[in-house]
PDB file of C-alpha atoms in Angstrom:
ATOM      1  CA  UNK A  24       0.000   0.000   0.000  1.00 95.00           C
ATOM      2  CA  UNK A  25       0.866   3.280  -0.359  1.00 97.00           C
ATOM      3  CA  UNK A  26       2.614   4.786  -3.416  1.00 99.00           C
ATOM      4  CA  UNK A  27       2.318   7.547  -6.270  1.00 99.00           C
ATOM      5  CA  UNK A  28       1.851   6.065  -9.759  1.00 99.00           C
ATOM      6  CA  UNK A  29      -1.174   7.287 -10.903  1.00 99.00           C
ATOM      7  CA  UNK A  30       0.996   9.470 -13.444  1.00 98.00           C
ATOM      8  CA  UNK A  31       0.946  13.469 -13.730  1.00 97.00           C
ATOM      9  CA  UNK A  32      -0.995  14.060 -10.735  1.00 98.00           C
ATOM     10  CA  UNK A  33       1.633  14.418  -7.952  1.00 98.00           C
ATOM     11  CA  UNK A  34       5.226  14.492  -7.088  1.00 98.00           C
ATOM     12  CA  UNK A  35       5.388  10.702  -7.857  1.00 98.00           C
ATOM     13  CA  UNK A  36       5.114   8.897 -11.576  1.00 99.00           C
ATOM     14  CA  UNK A  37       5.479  11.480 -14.673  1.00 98.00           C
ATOM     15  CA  UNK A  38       3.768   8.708 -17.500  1.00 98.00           C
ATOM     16  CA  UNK A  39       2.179   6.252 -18.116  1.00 98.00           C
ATOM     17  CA  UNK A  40       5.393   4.502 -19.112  1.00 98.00           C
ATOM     18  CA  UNK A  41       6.939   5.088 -15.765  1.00 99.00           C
ATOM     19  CA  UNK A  42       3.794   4.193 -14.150  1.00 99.00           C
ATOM     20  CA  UNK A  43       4.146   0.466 -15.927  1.00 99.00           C
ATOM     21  CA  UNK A  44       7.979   0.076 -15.081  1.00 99.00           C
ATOM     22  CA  UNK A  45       7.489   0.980 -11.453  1.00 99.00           C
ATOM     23  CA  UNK A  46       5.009  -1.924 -11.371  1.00 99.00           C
ATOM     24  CA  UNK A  47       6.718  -4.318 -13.326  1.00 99.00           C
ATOM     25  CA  UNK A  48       9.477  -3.611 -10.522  1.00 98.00           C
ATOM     26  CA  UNK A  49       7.004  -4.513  -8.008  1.00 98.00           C
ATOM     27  CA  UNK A  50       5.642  -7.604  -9.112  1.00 98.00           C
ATOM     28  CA  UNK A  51       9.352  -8.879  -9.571  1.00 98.00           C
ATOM     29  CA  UNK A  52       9.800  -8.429  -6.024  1.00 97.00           C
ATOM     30  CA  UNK A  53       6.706 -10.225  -5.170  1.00 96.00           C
ATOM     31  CA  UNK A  54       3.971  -7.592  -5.065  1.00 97.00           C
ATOM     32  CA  UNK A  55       0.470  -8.803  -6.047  1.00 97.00           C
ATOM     33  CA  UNK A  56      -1.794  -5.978  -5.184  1.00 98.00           C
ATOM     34  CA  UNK A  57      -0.651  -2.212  -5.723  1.00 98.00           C
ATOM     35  CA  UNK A  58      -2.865   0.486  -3.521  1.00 99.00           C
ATOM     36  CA  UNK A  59      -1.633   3.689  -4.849  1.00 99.00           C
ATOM     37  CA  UNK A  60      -2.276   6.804  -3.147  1.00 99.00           C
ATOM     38  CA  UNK A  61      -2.024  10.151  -5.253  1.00 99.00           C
ATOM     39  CA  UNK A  62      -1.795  13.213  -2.844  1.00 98.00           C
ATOM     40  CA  UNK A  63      -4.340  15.361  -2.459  1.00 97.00           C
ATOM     41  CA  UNK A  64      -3.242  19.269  -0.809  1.00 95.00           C
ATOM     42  CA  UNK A  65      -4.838  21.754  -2.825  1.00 90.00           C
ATOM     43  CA  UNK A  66      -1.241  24.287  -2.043  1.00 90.00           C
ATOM     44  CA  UNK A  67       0.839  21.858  -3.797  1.00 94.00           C
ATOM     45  CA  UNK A  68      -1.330  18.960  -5.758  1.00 96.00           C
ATOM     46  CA  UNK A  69      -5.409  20.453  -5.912  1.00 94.00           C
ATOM     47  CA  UNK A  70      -6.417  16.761  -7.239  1.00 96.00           C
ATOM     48  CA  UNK A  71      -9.990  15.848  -7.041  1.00 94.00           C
ATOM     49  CA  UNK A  72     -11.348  12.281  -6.835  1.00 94.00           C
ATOM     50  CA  UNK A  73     -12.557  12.770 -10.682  1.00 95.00           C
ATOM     51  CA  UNK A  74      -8.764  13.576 -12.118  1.00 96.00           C
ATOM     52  CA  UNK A  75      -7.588  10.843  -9.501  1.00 98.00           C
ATOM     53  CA  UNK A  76      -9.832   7.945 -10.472  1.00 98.00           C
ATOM     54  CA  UNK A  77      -9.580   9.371 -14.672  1.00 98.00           C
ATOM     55  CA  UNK A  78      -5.626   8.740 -14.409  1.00 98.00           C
ATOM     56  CA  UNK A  79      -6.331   5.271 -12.660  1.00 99.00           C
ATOM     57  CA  UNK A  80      -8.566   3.940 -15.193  1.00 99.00           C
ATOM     58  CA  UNK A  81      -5.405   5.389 -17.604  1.00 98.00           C
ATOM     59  CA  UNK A  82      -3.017   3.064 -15.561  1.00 99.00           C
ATOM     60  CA  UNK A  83      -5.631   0.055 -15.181  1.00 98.00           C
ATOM     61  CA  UNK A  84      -5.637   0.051 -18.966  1.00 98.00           C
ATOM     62  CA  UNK A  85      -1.666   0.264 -19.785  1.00 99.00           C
ATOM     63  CA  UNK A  86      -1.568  -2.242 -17.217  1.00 99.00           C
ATOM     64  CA  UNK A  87      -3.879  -4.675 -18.549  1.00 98.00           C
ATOM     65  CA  UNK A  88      -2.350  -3.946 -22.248  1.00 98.00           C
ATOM     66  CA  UNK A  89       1.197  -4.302 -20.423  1.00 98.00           C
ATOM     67  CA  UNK A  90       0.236  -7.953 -19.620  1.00 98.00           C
ATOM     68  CA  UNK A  91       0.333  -7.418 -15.416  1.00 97.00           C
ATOM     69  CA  UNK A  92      -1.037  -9.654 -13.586  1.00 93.00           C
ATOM     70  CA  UNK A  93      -1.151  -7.564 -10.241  1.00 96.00           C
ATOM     71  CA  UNK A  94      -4.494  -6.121  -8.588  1.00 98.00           C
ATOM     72  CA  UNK A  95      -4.629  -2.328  -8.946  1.00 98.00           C
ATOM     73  CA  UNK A  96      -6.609   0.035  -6.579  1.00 98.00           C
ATOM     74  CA  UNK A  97      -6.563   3.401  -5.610  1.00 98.00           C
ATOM     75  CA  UNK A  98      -7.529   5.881  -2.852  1.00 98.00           C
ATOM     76  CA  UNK A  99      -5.411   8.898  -2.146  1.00 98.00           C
ATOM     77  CA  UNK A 100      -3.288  10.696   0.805  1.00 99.00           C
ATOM     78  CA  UNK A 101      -4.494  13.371   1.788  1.00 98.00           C
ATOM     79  CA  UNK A 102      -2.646  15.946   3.807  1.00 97.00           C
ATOM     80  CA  UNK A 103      -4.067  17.200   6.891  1.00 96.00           C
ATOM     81  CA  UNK A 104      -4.311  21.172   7.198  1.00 92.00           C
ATOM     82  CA  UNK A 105      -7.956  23.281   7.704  1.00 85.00           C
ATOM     83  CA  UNK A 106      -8.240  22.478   4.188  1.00 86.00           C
ATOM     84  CA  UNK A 107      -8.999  18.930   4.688  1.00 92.00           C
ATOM     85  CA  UNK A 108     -11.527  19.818   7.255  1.00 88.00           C
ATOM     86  CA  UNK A 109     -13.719  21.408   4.833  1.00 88.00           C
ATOM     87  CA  UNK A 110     -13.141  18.558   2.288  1.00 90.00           C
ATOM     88  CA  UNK A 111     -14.236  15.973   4.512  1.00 92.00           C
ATOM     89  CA  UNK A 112     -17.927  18.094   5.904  1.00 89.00           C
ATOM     90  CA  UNK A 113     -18.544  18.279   1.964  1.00 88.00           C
ATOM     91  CA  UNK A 114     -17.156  15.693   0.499  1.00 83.00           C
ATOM     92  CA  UNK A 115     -16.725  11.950   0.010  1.00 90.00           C
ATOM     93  CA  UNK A 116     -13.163  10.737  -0.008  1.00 96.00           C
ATOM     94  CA  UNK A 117     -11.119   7.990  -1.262  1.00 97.00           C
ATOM     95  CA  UNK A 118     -10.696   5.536   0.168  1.00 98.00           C
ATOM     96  CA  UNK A 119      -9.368   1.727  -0.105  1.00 97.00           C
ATOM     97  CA  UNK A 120     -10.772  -1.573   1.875  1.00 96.00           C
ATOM     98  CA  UNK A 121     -13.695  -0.331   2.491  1.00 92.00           C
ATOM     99  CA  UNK A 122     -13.564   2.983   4.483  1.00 96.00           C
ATOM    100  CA  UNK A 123      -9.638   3.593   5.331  1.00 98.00           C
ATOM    101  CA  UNK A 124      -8.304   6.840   4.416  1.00 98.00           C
ATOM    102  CA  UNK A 125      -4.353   7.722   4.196  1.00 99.00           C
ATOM    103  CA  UNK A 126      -3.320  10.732   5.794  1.00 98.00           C
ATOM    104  CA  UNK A 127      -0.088  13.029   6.189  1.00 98.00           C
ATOM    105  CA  UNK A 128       0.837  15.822   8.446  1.00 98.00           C
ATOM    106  CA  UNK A 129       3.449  17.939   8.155  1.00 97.00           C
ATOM    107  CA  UNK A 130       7.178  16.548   8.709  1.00 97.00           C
ATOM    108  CA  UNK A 131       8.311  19.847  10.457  1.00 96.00           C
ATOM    109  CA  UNK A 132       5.289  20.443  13.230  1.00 95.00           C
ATOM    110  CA  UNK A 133       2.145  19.160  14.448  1.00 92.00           C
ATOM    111  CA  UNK A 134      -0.744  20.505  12.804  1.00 91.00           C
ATOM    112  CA  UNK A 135      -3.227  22.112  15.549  1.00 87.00           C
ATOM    113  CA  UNK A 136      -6.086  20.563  14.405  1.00 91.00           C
ATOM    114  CA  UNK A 137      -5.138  16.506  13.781  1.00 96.00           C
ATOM    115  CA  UNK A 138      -7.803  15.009  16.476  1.00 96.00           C
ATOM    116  CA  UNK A 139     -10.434  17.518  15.610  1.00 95.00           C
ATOM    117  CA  UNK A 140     -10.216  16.159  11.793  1.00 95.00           C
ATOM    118  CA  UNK A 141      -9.524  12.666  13.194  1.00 97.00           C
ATOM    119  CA  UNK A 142     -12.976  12.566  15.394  1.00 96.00           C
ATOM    120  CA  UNK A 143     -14.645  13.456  12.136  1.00 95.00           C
ATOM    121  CA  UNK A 144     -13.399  11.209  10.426  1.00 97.00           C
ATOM    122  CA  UNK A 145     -14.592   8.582  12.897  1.00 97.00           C
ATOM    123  CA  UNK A 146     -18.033  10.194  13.011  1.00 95.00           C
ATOM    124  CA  UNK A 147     -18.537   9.551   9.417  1.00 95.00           C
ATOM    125  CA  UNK A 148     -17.294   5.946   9.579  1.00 96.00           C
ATOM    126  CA  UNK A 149     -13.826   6.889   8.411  1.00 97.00           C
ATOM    127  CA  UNK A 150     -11.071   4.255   9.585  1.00 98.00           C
ATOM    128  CA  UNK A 151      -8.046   6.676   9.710  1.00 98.00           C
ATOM    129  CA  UNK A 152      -4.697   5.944   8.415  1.00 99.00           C
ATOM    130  CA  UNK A 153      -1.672   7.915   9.494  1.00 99.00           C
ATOM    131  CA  UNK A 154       1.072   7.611   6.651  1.00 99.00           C
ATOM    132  CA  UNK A 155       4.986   7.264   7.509  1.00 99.00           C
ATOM    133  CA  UNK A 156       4.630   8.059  11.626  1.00 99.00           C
ATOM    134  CA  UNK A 157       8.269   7.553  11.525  1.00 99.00           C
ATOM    135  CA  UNK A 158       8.796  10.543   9.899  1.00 99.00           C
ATOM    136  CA  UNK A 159       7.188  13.001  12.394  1.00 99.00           C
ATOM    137  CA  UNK A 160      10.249  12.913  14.586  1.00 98.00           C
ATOM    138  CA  UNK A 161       8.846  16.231  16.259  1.00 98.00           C
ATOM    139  CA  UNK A 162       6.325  13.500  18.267  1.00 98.00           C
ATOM    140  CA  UNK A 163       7.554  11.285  21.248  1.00 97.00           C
ATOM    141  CA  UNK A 164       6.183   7.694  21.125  1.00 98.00           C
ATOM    142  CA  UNK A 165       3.644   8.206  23.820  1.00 98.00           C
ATOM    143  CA  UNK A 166       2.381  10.766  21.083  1.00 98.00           C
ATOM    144  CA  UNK A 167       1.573   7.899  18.382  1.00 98.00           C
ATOM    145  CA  UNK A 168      -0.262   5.545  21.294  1.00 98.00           C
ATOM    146  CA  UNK A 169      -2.203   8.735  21.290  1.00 98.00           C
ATOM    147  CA  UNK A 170      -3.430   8.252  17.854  1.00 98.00           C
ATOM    148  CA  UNK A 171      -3.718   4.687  18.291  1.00 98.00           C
ATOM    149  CA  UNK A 172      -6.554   4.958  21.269  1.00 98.00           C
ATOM    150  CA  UNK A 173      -8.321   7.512  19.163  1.00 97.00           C
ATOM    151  CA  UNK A 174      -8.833   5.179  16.527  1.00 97.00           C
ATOM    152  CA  UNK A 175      -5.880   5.790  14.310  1.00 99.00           C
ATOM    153  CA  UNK A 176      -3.969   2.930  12.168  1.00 99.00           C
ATOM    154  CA  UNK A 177      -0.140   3.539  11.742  1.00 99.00           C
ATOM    155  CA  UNK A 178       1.618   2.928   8.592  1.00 99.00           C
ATOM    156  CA  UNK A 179       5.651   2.647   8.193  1.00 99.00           C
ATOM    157  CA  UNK A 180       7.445   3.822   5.142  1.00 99.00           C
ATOM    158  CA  UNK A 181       9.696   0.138   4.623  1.00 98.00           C
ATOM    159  CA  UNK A 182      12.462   2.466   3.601  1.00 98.00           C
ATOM    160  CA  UNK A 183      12.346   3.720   6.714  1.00 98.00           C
ATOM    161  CA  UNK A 184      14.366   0.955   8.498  1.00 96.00           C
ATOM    162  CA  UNK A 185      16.927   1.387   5.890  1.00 95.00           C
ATOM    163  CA  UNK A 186      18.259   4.994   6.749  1.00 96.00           C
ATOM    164  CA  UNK A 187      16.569   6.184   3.085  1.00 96.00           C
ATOM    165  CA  UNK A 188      15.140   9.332   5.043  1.00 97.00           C
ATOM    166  CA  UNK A 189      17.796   9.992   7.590  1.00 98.00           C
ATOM    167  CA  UNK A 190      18.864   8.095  10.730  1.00 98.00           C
ATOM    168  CA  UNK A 191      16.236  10.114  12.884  1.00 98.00           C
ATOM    169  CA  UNK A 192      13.569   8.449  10.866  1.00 98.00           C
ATOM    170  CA  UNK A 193      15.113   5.275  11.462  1.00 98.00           C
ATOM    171  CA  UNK A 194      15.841   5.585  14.289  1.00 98.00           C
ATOM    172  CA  UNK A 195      12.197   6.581  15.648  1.00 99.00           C
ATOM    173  CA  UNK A 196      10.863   3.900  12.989  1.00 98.00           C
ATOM    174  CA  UNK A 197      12.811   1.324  15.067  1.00 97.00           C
ATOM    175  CA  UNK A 198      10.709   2.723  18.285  1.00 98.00           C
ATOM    176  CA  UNK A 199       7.957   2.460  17.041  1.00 98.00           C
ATOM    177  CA  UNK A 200       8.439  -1.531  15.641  1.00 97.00           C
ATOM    178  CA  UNK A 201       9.572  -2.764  19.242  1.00 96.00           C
ATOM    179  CA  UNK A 202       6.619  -0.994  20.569  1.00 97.00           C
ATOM    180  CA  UNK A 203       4.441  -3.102  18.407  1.00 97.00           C
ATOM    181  CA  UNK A 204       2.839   0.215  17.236  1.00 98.00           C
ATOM    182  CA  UNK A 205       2.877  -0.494  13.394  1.00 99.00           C
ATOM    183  CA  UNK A 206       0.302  -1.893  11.603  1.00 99.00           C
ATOM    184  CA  UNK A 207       0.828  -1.793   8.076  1.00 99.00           C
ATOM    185  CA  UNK A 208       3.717  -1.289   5.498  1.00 98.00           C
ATOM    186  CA  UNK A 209       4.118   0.666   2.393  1.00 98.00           C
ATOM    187  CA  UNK A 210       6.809   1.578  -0.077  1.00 98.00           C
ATOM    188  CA  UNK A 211       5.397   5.375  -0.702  1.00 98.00           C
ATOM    189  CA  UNK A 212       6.891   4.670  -4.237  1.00 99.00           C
ATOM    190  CA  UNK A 213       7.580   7.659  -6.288  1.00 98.00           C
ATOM    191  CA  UNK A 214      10.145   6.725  -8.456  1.00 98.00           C
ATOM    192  CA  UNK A 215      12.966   4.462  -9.742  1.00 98.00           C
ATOM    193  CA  UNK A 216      15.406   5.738  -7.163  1.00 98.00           C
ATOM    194  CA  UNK A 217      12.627   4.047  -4.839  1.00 98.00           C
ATOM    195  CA  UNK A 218      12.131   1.081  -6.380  1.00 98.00           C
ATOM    196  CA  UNK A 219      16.289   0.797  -6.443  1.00 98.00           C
ATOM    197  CA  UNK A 220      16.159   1.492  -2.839  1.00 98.00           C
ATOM    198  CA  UNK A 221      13.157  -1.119  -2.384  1.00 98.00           C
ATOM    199  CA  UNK A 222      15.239  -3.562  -4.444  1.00 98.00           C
ATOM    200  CA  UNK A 223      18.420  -3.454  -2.323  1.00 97.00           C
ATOM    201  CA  UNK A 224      16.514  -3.357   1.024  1.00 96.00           C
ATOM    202  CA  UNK A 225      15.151  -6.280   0.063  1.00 95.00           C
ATOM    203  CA  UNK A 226      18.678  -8.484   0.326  1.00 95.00           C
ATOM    204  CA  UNK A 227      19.178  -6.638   3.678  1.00 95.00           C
ATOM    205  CA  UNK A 228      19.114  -9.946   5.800  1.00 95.00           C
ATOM    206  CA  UNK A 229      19.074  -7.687   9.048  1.00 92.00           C
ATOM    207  CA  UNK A 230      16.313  -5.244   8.267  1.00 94.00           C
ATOM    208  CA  UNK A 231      13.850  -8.368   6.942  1.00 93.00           C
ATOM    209  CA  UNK A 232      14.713 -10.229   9.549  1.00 93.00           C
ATOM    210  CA  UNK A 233      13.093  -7.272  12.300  1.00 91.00           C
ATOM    211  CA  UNK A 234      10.577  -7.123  10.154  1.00 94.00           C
ATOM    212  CA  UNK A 235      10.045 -10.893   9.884  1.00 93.00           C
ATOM    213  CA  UNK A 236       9.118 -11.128  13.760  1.00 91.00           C
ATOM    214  CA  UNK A 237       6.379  -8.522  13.160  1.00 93.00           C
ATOM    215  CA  UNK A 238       3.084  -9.116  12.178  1.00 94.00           C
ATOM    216  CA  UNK A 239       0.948  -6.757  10.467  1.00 98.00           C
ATOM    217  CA  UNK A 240      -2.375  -5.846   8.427  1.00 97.00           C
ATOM    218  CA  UNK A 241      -1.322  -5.557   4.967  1.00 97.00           C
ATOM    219  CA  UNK A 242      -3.197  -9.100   3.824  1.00 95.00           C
ATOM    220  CA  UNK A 243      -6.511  -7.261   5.347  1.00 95.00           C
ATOM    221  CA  UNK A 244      -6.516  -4.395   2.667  1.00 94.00           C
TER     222      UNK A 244
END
């Protein structure tokens, strides 16, 4: 779960062609189902569910054509500022497994309103999904069991336990695993310096191996 490849829509896949390589990379390394996650944050990427789910049936088509024999689906991650709070009072979101929706916050502070958004979320059946925890390294681990008893599902970037995002990331991803606070993985694949990354991460005996005595949610989805 978790990636970018609807392409043109984000910082994430720029084609179709791309798109296609990125998942031919993924089903070499074992991936059968793809959940891929454009962003939605109208400062940066103003997507709508009808350019989101227009660019998926794109992909679902080269795919098909492409001969890929992987399950496709798509939701989005959306980022959580007042924006957001407005989109969810008027709007219906994507979402993936029946009502999970991927989230972001900000990687350099806290936004002020996170468990106002999150309780409406809940009230409209939402089951919340906070994307890469690890990488909100302004938050102390008690912070994240915060999230969890308000109903909140937390999602590690793999790359994470590799150092790919710095060795404060890692190291708070690490926290987080022997906590037994993560419940699903994702690649957040963007591009083929991911995929390289994902490739090479997985012959690192030492990082599957932590993750081997894990369990999490991912067959759920």
């Amino acid at each position: 779960m978790h990636s970018h490849l609807v392409p043109a829509v984000d910082d994430g896949s720029d084609s179709i062609e791309t798109s296609i390589a990125l998942l031919q990379g993924l089903s070499a390394l074992g991936y059968r189902k793809v959940i891929t996650t454009p962003h939605i944050r109208p400062d940066y990427f103003p997507n709508t569910k009808e350019t989101i789910l227009a660019g998926f049936a794109d992909l679902q088509a080269a795919a098909k054509s492409a001969g890929l024999e992987m399950e496709l689906a798509c939701a989005a991650e959306y980022f959580v500022d007042y924006d957001f709070q407005a989109t969810v009072e008027k709007e219906e979101l994507l979402t993936f497994s029946g009502n999970h929706i991927l989230m972001e916050i900000s990687t350099f502070s806290p936004p002020p309103n996170l468990y106002e958004s999150i309780f409406k979320l809940r009230i409209k059946g939402y089951e919340p999904i906070i994307a890469h925890p690890e990488r909100y390294v302004y938050y102390e681990v008690s912070e994240f069991q915060k999230l969890k008893d308000f109903g909140c599902l937390l999602q590690m970037n793999i790359l994470s336990l590799s150092g790919h995002y710095g060795k404060p990331v890692k190291d708070l991803a690490n926290k987080l695993l022997k906590a037994g606070m993560i419940d699903l993985l994702g690649t957040d694949l963007h591009h083929q310096r991911h995929l390289e990354s994902l490739q090479k991460a997985a012959h690192n005996d030492s990082m599957m191996d932590i993750l081997a005595t894990r369990e999490f949610r991912n067959a759920d989805l």
